[in-house]
Amino acid sequence: MNITRNNVDALNAVVTVEVSKSDYAEKVEKVLADYRKNATIPGFRKGAVPMSLIQKQYGKAVLLDEVNKLLQDNLNNYLVEEKLDILGNPLPKVTEDFNWDVEDYKFEFELGLAPEFTVDLTAKNNLVKYAIVADDKMLDEQVARIQKQYGKLIAKDTVEEGNDVSGVFANEEKGINNRTTLSLDVFKDKKTAKAFMGKKVGDVITLKTKGLFDDDHKLMDFLAVGHDDVHGLDIEVTFTIDEVVGHELATLDQELFDKLFGPKVVTSVAELKAKIKEDAEKQFAQQADQKFFNDVTEFLIANTKFDLPAEFLKKWIQSAGENPMTAEEAEAEYAKSENGLRFQLIEGKIITENNLQITFEDLKAYTTELIKKQMAQFGQMNPTDEDVQGIVARVMSNQDEVRRLSEQLMNEKMLNLFKDKVKAKAKEVSYDEFIKAMYGELKH
């Protein structure tokens, strides 16, 4: 068997595999001999069927099967030995008049080659790494929320100051029909809250969406409309009241603090706010990290320049799935997946160049820490090592879980690398400002 390669250009190659009779004849004969031993054909004893009949009935199919096995094995070995970094899989070049009646064959395969490129994590950029601070406004709101949550609810007939109202926002033309509960201090204009005063269950209030809240994004929650629809939304909606609730606020005393955090962990309102701030900023840090990761990813895709064997990949996409695609469908699919493929290549290079490969021991240690944290959340603060490792073993016997955890761990390694290498501008923001930054509405 002879395998040769012709590099069409830097991103495309054609591999030619020449198969001679000596490569496959012995294997074909052995398979046919096995068929003969077990063949049952009327007029002949089992095992005594003439080989000419076996050859006539099964010969072509066995030949095709054995040659195909040879092709796959030898082509795969060739790609490994030549250290060829390919995209997709080799595509056989179709020959309409291919002749299986000759003894020697020639097969051609198209290859899409991975591009050569460099990744510069230290390149100049306009990225921002946000640190989200729980400001006094947020802390006061959280304390008030806790007092409401742990206070007593009192059903009311009529809306009064400090009440919450539940009901349905509706606008038939825009398809809005969303039940929600809101406190009257959520509105931007105090006149809006006053419009609710004295109203009863069943009453309908008409409101304008423009300037209804201090932040248009709140329309997403209260009206259940998409982000693209909220900016400049200027329509009338009705709010039909179906419940009015008053609150007897919980007292900020030691009994409440102990209920929230355990005995004597918090002993004053100042400590309560400090604890809320600490817990909130831990959660915010995860959100800020995710945005930073996403922003660096987008930056790298946009600024790491390389070509792809696009035409090859479109042809490969056409034939790769269970159901073949049309050229137009493959074009659309390629457009959707191109950035994902680009980052896959960028990520692979980053992993290789920075030795971020995950070992079994890495994954086991990561899983162990996750299990311990989960057990702690359910009150098991000091589990035995035997219990933990038993759970770890069960989790790691599940291939889907191993794949998911590996992705999490790699993302964590990549994030830490980005924090270390990518020189982004640090910026402290409130949570409201961070939400605006998420949607590209906060100026750097």
CSV table of C-alpha atoms in Angstrom, one decimal:
chain,number,residue,atom,x,y,z
A,1,MET,CA,0.0,0.0,0.0
A,2,ASN,CA,1.3,3.4,-1.0
A,3,ILE,CA,0.1,6.7,0.6
A,4,THR,CA,1.1,10.1,-0.8
A,5,ARG,CA,0.0,13.7,-0.1
A,6,ASN,CA,-0.3,16.7,-2.3
A,7,ASN,CA,-0.6,20.0,-0.4
A,8,VAL,CA,-3.0,22.1,-2.5
A,9,ASP,CA,-2.3,25.2,-0.3
A,10,ALA,CA,-1.6,25.9,3.3
A,11,LEU,CA,-5.1,24.8,4.4
A,12,ASN,CA,-6.0,22.0,1.9
A,13,ALA,CA,-4.4,18.7,0.9
A,14,VAL,CA,-5.3,15.6,-1.1
A,15,VAL,CA,-4.1,12.2,0.1
A,16,THR,CA,-3.9,9.4,-2.4
A,17,VAL,CA,-4.1,5.8,-1.1
A,18,GLU,CA,-3.1,3.1,-3.6
A,19,VAL,CA,-4.3,-0.4,-2.7
A,20,SER,CA,-2.9,-3.4,-4.5
A,21,LYS,CA,-4.3,-7.0,-4.6
A,22,SER,CA,-1.5,-8.2,-2.3
A,23,ASP,CA,-2.8,-5.8,0.4
A,24,TYR,CA,-6.3,-7.3,0.6
A,25,ALA,CA,-6.3,-10.7,-1.1
A,26,GLU,CA,-5.4,-12.9,1.9
A,27,LYS,CA,-8.0,-11.2,4.1
A,28,VAL,CA,-10.7,-11.6,1.5
A,29,GLU,CA,-9.9,-15.2,1.0
A,30,LYS,CA,-10.0,-15.9,4.7
A,31,VAL,CA,-13.5,-14.2,5.1
A,32,LEU,CA,-14.9,-16.1,2.1
A,33,ALA,CA,-13.4,-19.4,3.5
A,34,ASP,CA,-15.3,-18.7,6.8
A,35,TYR,CA,-18.5,-18.0,4.8
A,36,ARG,CA,-18.0,-21.3,3.0
A,37,LYS,CA,-17.8,-23.3,6.3
A,38,ASN,CA,-21.2,-21.9,7.4
A,39,ALA,CA,-23.0,-21.4,4.2
A,40,THR,CA,-26.3,-23.2,3.7
A,41,ILE,CA,-27.2,-23.5,0.0
A,42,PRO,CA,-29.8,-26.0,-1.3
A,43,GLY,CA,-28.2,-29.0,-3.0
A,44,PHE,CA,-25.0,-28.8,-1.1
A,45,ARG,CA,-23.9,-30.1,2.3
A,46,LYS,CA,-22.9,-27.5,4.9
A,47,GLY,CA,-19.2,-26.7,4.3
A,48,ALA,CA,-19.2,-28.3,0.9
A,49,VAL,CA,-20.4,-25.4,-1.2
A,50,PRO,CA,-18.1,-24.7,-4.1
A,51,MET,CA,-15.9,-21.7,-3.6
A,52,SER,CA,-17.0,-20.4,-7.0
A,53,LEU,CA,-20.6,-20.0,-5.7
A,54,ILE,CA,-19.4,-18.3,-2.5
A,55,GLN,CA,-17.3,-16.0,-4.6
A,56,LYS,CA,-20.2,-15.2,-6.9
A,57,GLN,CA,-22.7,-14.5,-4.0
A,58,TYR,CA,-20.4,-12.7,-1.5
A,59,GLY,CA,-17.2,-11.9,-3.2
A,60,LYS,CA,-17.9,-8.2,-4.2
A,61,ALA,CA,-19.4,-7.3,-0.8
A,62,VAL,CA,-16.5,-8.9,1.1
A,63,LEU,CA,-14.0,-7.1,-1.2
A,64,LEU,CA,-15.6,-3.7,-0.6
A,65,ASP,CA,-15.7,-4.3,3.2
A,66,GLU,CA,-12.1,-5.4,3.5
A,67,VAL,CA,-10.7,-2.7,1.2
A,68,ASN,CA,-12.7,-0.1,3.2
A,69,LYS,CA,-11.3,-1.4,6.5
A,70,LEU,CA,-7.7,-1.2,5.1
A,71,LEU,CA,-8.4,2.3,3.9
A,72,GLN,CA,-9.6,3.5,7.3
A,73,ASP,CA,-6.9,1.9,9.3
A,74,ASN,CA,-4.0,3.0,7.1
A,75,LEU,CA,-5.3,6.5,6.5
A,76,ASN,CA,-5.8,7.0,10.3
A,77,ASN,CA,-2.3,5.7,10.9
A,78,TYR,CA,-0.9,7.9,8.2
A,79,LEU,CA,-2.5,11.0,9.8
A,80,VAL,CA,-1.0,10.1,13.2
A,81,GLU,CA,2.5,9.3,11.9
A,82,GLU,CA,2.6,12.5,9.8
A,83,LYS,CA,1.3,14.5,12.8
A,84,LEU,CA,-1.3,16.2,10.5
A,85,ASP,CA,-3.6,18.5,12.4
A,86,ILE,CA,-6.8,18.3,10.4
A,87,LEU,CA,-10.3,19.8,10.7
A,88,GLY,CA,-13.3,17.6,10.4
A,89,ASN,CA,-12.6,14.2,8.8
A,90,PRO,CA,-11.1,13.2,5.5
A,91,LEU,CA,-13.6,13.5,2.6
A,92,PRO,CA,-13.4,10.8,-0.1
A,93,LYS,CA,-13.3,12.3,-3.6
A,94,VAL,CA,-16.2,10.7,-5.5
A,95,THR,CA,-15.3,8.9,-8.8
A,96,GLU,CA,-18.5,8.2,-10.8
A,97,ASP,CA,-16.9,5.5,-13.0
A,98,PHE,CA,-14.9,3.8,-10.3
A,99,ASN,CA,-14.1,0.2,-11.4
A,100,TRP,CA,-14.1,-2.5,-8.7
A,101,ASP,CA,-13.4,-5.2,-11.3
A,102,VAL,CA,-9.7,-4.4,-11.5
A,103,GLU,CA,-7.3,-5.7,-8.9
A,104,ASP,CA,-5.5,-2.5,-7.9
A,105,TYR,CA,-7.3,0.6,-6.7
A,106,LYS,CA,-6.6,4.3,-6.2
A,107,PHE,CA,-8.5,6.4,-3.7
A,108,GLU,CA,-8.3,10.1,-3.0
A,109,PHE,CA,-9.3,12.0,0.1
A,110,GLU,CA,-9.6,15.7,0.7
A,111,LEU,CA,-8.1,17.1,3.9
A,112,GLY,CA,-8.9,20.4,5.6
A,113,LEU,CA,-5.7,21.5,7.5
A,114,ALA,CA,-5.7,23.5,10.7
A,115,PRO,CA,-4.1,26.9,10.2
A,116,GLU,CA,-0.9,28.2,11.7
A,117,PHE,CA,-1.3,31.2,14.0
A,118,THR,CA,-0.2,32.8,17.2
A,119,VAL,CA,-2.3,33.9,20.2
A,120,ASP,CA,-1.2,37.0,22.1
A,121,LEU,CA,-2.9,37.2,25.5
A,122,THR,CA,-0.9,40.3,26.3
A,123,ALA,CA,-2.1,42.3,23.3
A,124,LYS,CA,-3.3,45.8,23.8
A,125,ASN,CA,-7.1,45.8,24.4
A,126,ASN,CA,-10.1,47.8,25.7
A,127,LEU,CA,-11.3,45.1,28.0
A,128,VAL,CA,-12.6,45.9,31.5
A,129,LYS,CA,-12.5,43.6,34.5
A,130,TYR,CA,-15.3,44.6,36.7
A,131,ALA,CA,-15.4,44.3,40.5
A,132,ILE,CA,-19.0,44.5,41.7
A,133,VAL,CA,-19.5,46.3,45.0
A,134,ALA,CA,-22.6,45.9,47.1
A,135,ASP,CA,-23.3,49.6,47.8
A,136,ASP,CA,-25.3,51.1,50.7
A,137,LYS,CA,-28.4,51.4,48.6
A,138,MET,CA,-28.3,47.6,47.9
A,139,LEU,CA,-27.5,46.8,51.5
A,140,ASP,CA,-30.5,48.9,52.8
A,141,GLU,CA,-32.7,47.2,50.2
A,142,GLN,CA,-31.6,43.7,51.3
A,143,VAL,CA,-32.2,44.5,54.9
A,144,ALA,CA,-35.6,45.8,54.1
A,145,ARG,CA,-36.3,42.6,52.0
A,146,ILE,CA,-35.2,40.4,55.0
A,147,GLN,CA,-37.5,42.3,57.3
A,148,LYS,CA,-40.4,41.8,54.9
A,149,GLN,CA,-39.6,38.1,54.2
A,150,TYR,CA,-39.4,37.2,57.9
A,151,GLY,CA,-42.2,39.5,59.0
A,152,LYS,CA,-45.9,38.8,59.0
A,153,LEU,CA,-48.1,39.0,55.9
A,154,ILE,CA,-51.5,40.7,56.3
A,155,ALA,CA,-54.2,40.4,53.6
A,156,LYS,CA,-55.6,43.7,52.7
A,157,ASP,CA,-58.8,44.8,50.9
A,158,THR,CA,-57.4,48.2,49.9
A,159,VAL,CA,-53.9,49.4,48.8
A,160,GLU,CA,-52.1,51.5,51.3
A,161,GLU,CA,-48.6,52.9,51.7
A,162,GLY,CA,-46.0,50.1,52.0
A,163,ASN,CA,-48.2,47.3,50.6
A,164,ASP,CA,-47.2,44.9,47.9
A,165,VAL,CA,-49.7,44.2,45.1
A,166,SER,CA,-50.0,41.1,42.9
A,167,GLY,CA,-51.7,41.2,39.6
A,168,VAL,CA,-51.4,40.8,35.8
A,169,PHE,CA,-49.7,43.2,33.4
A,170,ALA,CA,-51.4,43.0,30.0
A,171,ASN,CA,-51.3,44.4,26.5
A,172,GLU,CA,-53.0,42.3,23.9
A,173,GLU,CA,-51.3,43.9,20.9
A,174,LYS,CA,-47.8,43.1,22.2
A,175,GLY,CA,-48.8,39.7,23.6
A,176,ILE,CA,-48.1,40.8,27.2
A,177,ASN,CA,-49.9,38.8,29.9
A,178,ASN,CA,-47.7,38.3,33.0
A,179,ARG,CA,-48.6,37.8,36.6
A,180,THR,CA,-46.2,39.4,39.0
A,181,THR,CA,-45.8,40.9,42.5
A,182,LEU,CA,-44.3,44.3,43.1
A,183,SER,CA,-43.8,46.7,45.9
A,184,LEU,CA,-45.0,50.2,45.1
A,185,ASP,CA,-41.6,51.8,45.7
A,186,VAL,CA,-40.3,50.1,42.5
A,187,PHE,CA,-41.8,52.7,40.2
A,188,LYS,CA,-39.6,55.6,39.1
A,189,ASP,CA,-42.3,58.3,39.6
A,190,LYS,CA,-44.0,58.5,43.0
A,191,LYS,CA,-47.2,59.6,41.1
A,192,THR,CA,-47.4,56.1,39.7
A,193,ALA,CA,-47.4,54.6,43.2
A,194,LYS,CA,-50.1,57.1,44.3
A,195,ALA,CA,-52.3,55.9,41.4
A,196,PHE,CA,-52.5,52.5,43.3
A,197,MET,CA,-53.6,54.1,46.7
A,198,GLY,CA,-57.1,53.2,47.6
A,199,LYS,CA,-57.5,50.6,44.9
A,200,LYS,CA,-59.1,47.2,45.6
A,201,VAL,CA,-58.7,43.7,44.4
A,202,GLY,CA,-60.2,43.5,40.8
A,203,ASP,CA,-59.4,47.1,40.0
A,204,VAL,CA,-57.6,47.9,36.8
A,205,ILE,CA,-54.9,50.5,36.5
A,206,THR,CA,-53.6,51.8,33.1
A,207,LEU,CA,-49.8,52.6,33.1
A,208,LYS,CA,-47.4,53.9,30.4
A,209,THR,CA,-44.2,51.7,30.1
A,210,LYS,CA,-42.0,54.7,29.1
A,211,GLY,CA,-40.1,55.7,32.3
A,212,LEU,CA,-42.2,53.3,34.4
A,213,PHE,CA,-39.1,52.1,36.3
A,214,ASP,CA,-35.7,53.6,37.0
A,215,ASP,CA,-34.1,51.0,34.7
A,216,ASP,CA,-35.8,49.8,31.5
A,217,HIS,CA,-34.4,46.3,32.1
A,218,LYS,CA,-37.0,45.8,34.9
A,219,LEU,CA,-39.6,45.6,32.2
A,220,MET,CA,-38.1,42.3,31.3
A,221,ASP,CA,-39.0,40.9,34.7
A,222,PHE,CA,-42.3,42.5,35.3
A,223,LEU,CA,-43.8,42.4,31.8
A,224,ALA,CA,-41.9,39.3,30.6
A,225,VAL,CA,-40.6,41.0,27.4
A,226,GLY,CA,-37.2,40.4,25.7
A,227,HIS,CA,-34.2,42.7,26.1
A,228,ASP,CA,-34.4,43.9,22.5
A,229,ASP,CA,-38.0,45.1,23.1
A,230,VAL,CA,-37.5,47.1,26.4
A,231,HIS,CA,-35.5,50.1,25.2
A,232,GLY,CA,-37.8,52.9,24.2
A,233,LEU,CA,-40.9,50.7,24.8
A,234,ASP,CA,-43.7,53.3,24.8
A,235,ILE,CA,-47.1,51.6,25.2
A,236,GLU,CA,-50.0,51.4,27.6
A,237,VAL,CA,-50.4,48.3,29.8
A,238,THR,CA,-53.1,47.4,32.2
A,239,PHE,CA,-52.4,46.1,35.7
A,240,THR,CA,-55.3,44.1,37.2
A,241,ILE,CA,-54.9,43.7,41.0
A,242,ASP,CA,-55.7,40.3,42.3
A,243,GLU,CA,-54.1,40.5,45.7
A,244,VAL,CA,-53.0,43.2,48.2
A,245,VAL,CA,-50.6,42.3,51.0
A,246,GLY,CA,-49.4,44.4,54.0
A,247,HIS,CA,-46.3,43.7,56.0
A,248,GLU,CA,-45.6,43.7,59.7
A,249,LEU,CA,-41.8,44.0,59.4
A,250,ALA,CA,-39.6,41.6,61.4
A,251,THR,CA,-37.6,43.2,64.2
A,252,LEU,CA,-33.8,43.3,63.6
A,253,ASP,CA,-32.9,41.5,66.8
A,254,GLN,CA,-30.7,38.6,67.9
A,255,GLU,CA,-33.5,36.0,67.3
A,256,LEU,CA,-33.7,37.0,63.6
A,257,PHE,CA,-29.9,37.1,63.2
A,258,ASP,CA,-29.6,33.6,64.7
A,259,LYS,CA,-32.3,32.3,62.4
A,260,LEU,CA,-30.5,33.7,59.4
A,261,PHE,CA,-26.9,32.8,60.1
A,262,GLY,CA,-26.7,30.5,63.2
A,263,PRO,CA,-26.1,31.4,66.9
A,264,LYS,CA,-24.1,34.5,67.5
A,265,VAL,CA,-22.5,34.7,64.0
A,266,VAL,CA,-24.1,38.1,63.6
A,267,THR,CA,-24.9,40.3,66.6
A,268,SER,CA,-25.8,43.7,65.2
A,269,VAL,CA,-27.3,45.5,62.2
A,270,ALA,CA,-23.8,46.6,61.2
A,271,GLU,CA,-22.6,43.0,61.2
A,272,LEU,CA,-25.7,42.0,59.3
A,273,LYS,CA,-24.9,44.4,56.5
A,274,ALA,CA,-21.3,43.3,56.5
A,275,LYS,CA,-22.4,39.7,56.1
A,276,ILE,CA,-24.8,40.5,53.3
A,277,LYS,CA,-22.1,42.5,51.6
A,278,GLU,CA,-19.6,39.6,51.9
A,279,ASP,CA,-22.1,37.0,50.6
A,280,ALA,CA,-23.4,39.2,47.8
A,281,GLU,CA,-19.9,40.2,46.5
A,282,LYS,CA,-18.9,36.5,46.4
A,283,GLN,CA,-21.8,35.9,44.1
A,284,PHE,CA,-21.1,39.0,42.1
A,285,ALA,CA,-17.5,37.9,41.6
A,286,GLN,CA,-18.7,34.8,39.8
A,287,GLN,CA,-20.8,36.9,37.5
A,288,ALA,CA,-18.0,39.4,36.9
A,289,ASP,CA,-15.6,36.5,36.2
A,290,GLN,CA,-18.0,35.0,33.6
A,291,LYS,CA,-18.4,38.3,31.8
A,292,PHE,CA,-14.6,38.8,31.8
A,293,PHE,CA,-14.2,35.3,30.4
A,294,ASN,CA,-16.8,36.0,27.7
A,295,ASP,CA,-15.2,39.3,26.8
A,296,VAL,CA,-11.7,37.9,26.5
A,297,THR,CA,-13.1,35.1,24.4
A,298,GLU,CA,-14.8,37.6,22.0
A,299,PHE,CA,-11.6,39.7,21.9
A,300,LEU,CA,-9.5,36.7,21.0
A,301,ILE,CA,-11.9,35.5,18.3
A,302,ALA,CA,-11.9,39.0,16.8
A,303,ASN,CA,-8.2,39.7,17.0
A,304,THR,CA,-6.5,36.4,16.4
A,305,LYS,CA,-6.3,36.4,12.6
A,306,PHE,CA,-6.2,33.2,10.6
A,307,ASP,CA,-7.9,31.6,7.6
A,308,LEU,CA,-9.9,28.4,7.6
A,309,PRO,CA,-10.4,25.9,4.8
A,310,ALA,CA,-14.0,27.2,4.5
A,311,GLU,CA,-15.0,25.4,1.3
A,312,PHE,CA,-13.8,22.1,2.7
A,313,LEU,CA,-15.6,22.6,6.0
A,314,LYS,CA,-18.8,23.4,4.2
A,315,LYS,CA,-18.6,20.2,2.2
A,316,TRP,CA,-17.7,18.2,5.3
A,317,ILE,CA,-20.7,19.7,7.2
A,318,GLN,CA,-23.0,18.6,4.3
A,319,SER,CA,-22.1,15.0,4.8
A,320,ALA,CA,-21.2,14.8,8.5
A,321,GLY,CA,-24.7,14.5,10.1
A,322,GLU,CA,-27.1,11.7,10.0
A,323,ASN,CA,-29.1,13.5,7.4
A,324,PRO,CA,-27.1,15.1,4.5
A,325,MET,CA,-27.6,18.8,4.1
A,326,THR,CA,-28.0,20.9,1.0
A,327,ALA,CA,-25.2,23.3,0.1
A,328,GLU,CA,-27.3,26.2,1.3
A,329,GLU,CA,-28.0,24.5,4.6
A,330,ALA,CA,-24.3,23.8,5.1
A,331,GLU,CA,-23.4,27.4,4.3
A,332,ALA,CA,-25.8,28.6,7.0
A,333,GLU,CA,-24.6,26.0,9.5
A,334,TYR,CA,-20.9,27.0,8.8
A,335,ALA,CA,-21.8,30.7,9.4
A,336,LYS,CA,-23.3,29.8,12.8
A,337,SER,CA,-20.5,27.6,13.9
A,338,GLU,CA,-17.5,29.5,12.5
A,339,ASN,CA,-16.7,31.5,15.7
A,340,GLY,CA,-17.1,28.4,17.8
A,341,LEU,CA,-14.6,26.6,15.7
A,342,ARG,CA,-12.2,29.5,15.7
A,343,PHE,CA,-12.3,29.6,19.5
A,344,GLN,CA,-11.9,25.9,19.7
A,345,LEU,CA,-8.6,26.3,17.8
A,346,ILE,CA,-7.5,29.3,19.8
A,347,GLU,CA,-8.3,27.4,23.1
A,348,GLY,CA,-6.4,24.4,21.9
A,349,LYS,CA,-3.3,26.5,21.2
A,350,ILE,CA,-3.6,28.3,24.6
A,351,ILE,CA,-3.9,24.9,26.4
A,352,THR,CA,-0.8,23.5,24.6
A,353,GLU,CA,1.3,26.6,25.0
A,354,ASN,CA,0.5,27.1,28.7
A,355,ASN,CA,0.4,23.4,29.8
A,356,LEU,CA,-3.2,23.6,30.9
A,357,GLN,CA,-3.9,19.9,30.1
A,358,ILE,CA,-6.1,18.2,32.7
A,359,THR,CA,-4.8,15.0,34.4
A,360,PHE,CA,-6.9,12.4,36.1
A,361,GLU,CA,-5.5,13.6,39.4
A,362,ASP,CA,-6.5,17.2,38.6
A,363,LEU,CA,-10.0,16.1,37.9
A,364,LYS,CA,-10.3,13.9,40.9
A,365,ALA,CA,-9.1,16.8,43.2
A,366,TYR,CA,-11.5,19.2,41.6
A,367,THR,CA,-14.4,16.8,42.0
A,368,THR,CA,-13.5,16.2,45.6
A,369,GLU,CA,-13.6,19.9,46.5
A,370,LEU,CA,-17.0,20.3,44.7
A,371,ILE,CA,-18.4,17.3,46.6
A,372,LYS,CA,-17.2,18.7,50.0
A,373,LYS,CA,-18.7,22.1,49.2
A,374,GLN,CA,-22.0,20.5,48.3
A,375,MET,CA,-22.0,18.4,51.5
A,376,ALA,CA,-21.3,21.5,53.6
A,377,GLN,CA,-24.3,23.2,52.1
A,378,PHE,CA,-26.4,20.4,53.5
A,379,GLY,CA,-24.9,20.7,56.9
A,380,GLN,CA,-22.2,17.9,56.6
A,381,MET,CA,-19.3,20.0,57.6
A,382,ASN,CA,-16.8,17.2,58.4
A,383,PRO,CA,-17.5,14.2,56.2
A,384,THR,CA,-15.1,11.3,56.4
A,385,ASP,CA,-12.6,10.9,53.5
A,386,GLU,CA,-14.1,7.5,52.8
A,387,ASP,CA,-17.6,9.0,52.3
A,388,VAL,CA,-16.3,11.8,50.1
A,389,GLN,CA,-14.2,9.4,47.9
A,390,GLY,CA,-17.1,7.0,47.6
A,391,ILE,CA,-19.2,9.8,46.0
A,392,VAL,CA,-16.3,11.0,43.9
A,393,ALA,CA,-15.8,7.4,42.5
A,394,ARG,CA,-19.5,7.2,41.6
A,395,VAL,CA,-19.5,10.6,39.9
A,396,MET,CA,-16.3,9.8,37.9
A,397,SER,CA,-17.8,6.6,36.7
A,398,ASN,CA,-20.3,8.6,34.7
A,399,GLN,CA,-18.8,9.7,31.4
A,400,ASP,CA,-21.3,12.6,31.0
A,401,GLU,CA,-20.4,13.9,34.4
A,402,VAL,CA,-16.6,13.5,33.7
A,403,ARG,CA,-17.1,15.5,30.5
A,404,ARG,CA,-19.1,18.2,32.3
A,405,LEU,CA,-16.6,18.5,35.1
A,406,SER,CA,-13.6,18.5,32.7
A,407,GLU,CA,-15.2,21.5,30.9
A,408,GLN,CA,-15.7,23.3,34.2
A,409,LEU,CA,-12.2,22.7,35.3
A,410,MET,CA,-10.7,23.8,32.0
A,411,ASN,CA,-12.8,27.0,32.0
A,412,GLU,CA,-11.5,27.7,35.5
A,413,LYS,CA,-7.9,27.1,34.4
A,414,MET,CA,-8.5,29.4,31.3
A,415,LEU,CA,-10.1,32.1,33.5
A,416,ASN,CA,-7.1,32.1,35.9
A,417,LEU,CA,-4.8,32.3,32.9
A,418,PHE,CA,-6.8,35.2,31.5
A,419,LYS,CA,-6.7,37.0,34.8
A,420,ASP,CA,-2.9,36.6,34.9
A,421,LYS,CA,-2.0,37.4,31.3
A,422,VAL,CA,-4.7,39.7,29.9
A,423,LYS,CA,-4.0,43.3,31.0
A,424,ALA,CA,-7.6,44.7,31.3
A,425,LYS,CA,-8.7,47.9,33.0
A,426,ALA,CA,-10.0,47.3,36.5
A,427,LYS,CA,-13.3,49.1,37.3
A,428,GLU,CA,-15.5,49.0,40.5
A,429,VAL,CA,-19.2,49.3,39.8
A,430,SER,CA,-22.5,48.8,41.5
A,431,TYR,CA,-24.6,45.8,40.5
A,432,ASP,CA,-27.0,48.1,38.6
A,433,GLU,CA,-24.0,49.5,36.7
A,434,PHE,CA,-22.7,46.0,36.0
A,435,ILE,CA,-26.1,44.9,34.5
A,436,LYS,CA,-25.9,47.9,32.1
A,437,ALA,CA,-22.3,46.9,31.2
A,438,MET,CA,-23.6,43.4,30.5
A,439,TYR,CA,-25.8,44.9,27.8
A,440,GLY,CA,-23.2,47.3,26.5
A,441,GLU,CA,-24.9,50.4,28.0
A,442,LEU,CA,-22.3,51.5,30.5
A,443,LYS,CA,-19.5,53.7,29.3
A,444,HIS,CA,-15.9,52.6,30.2
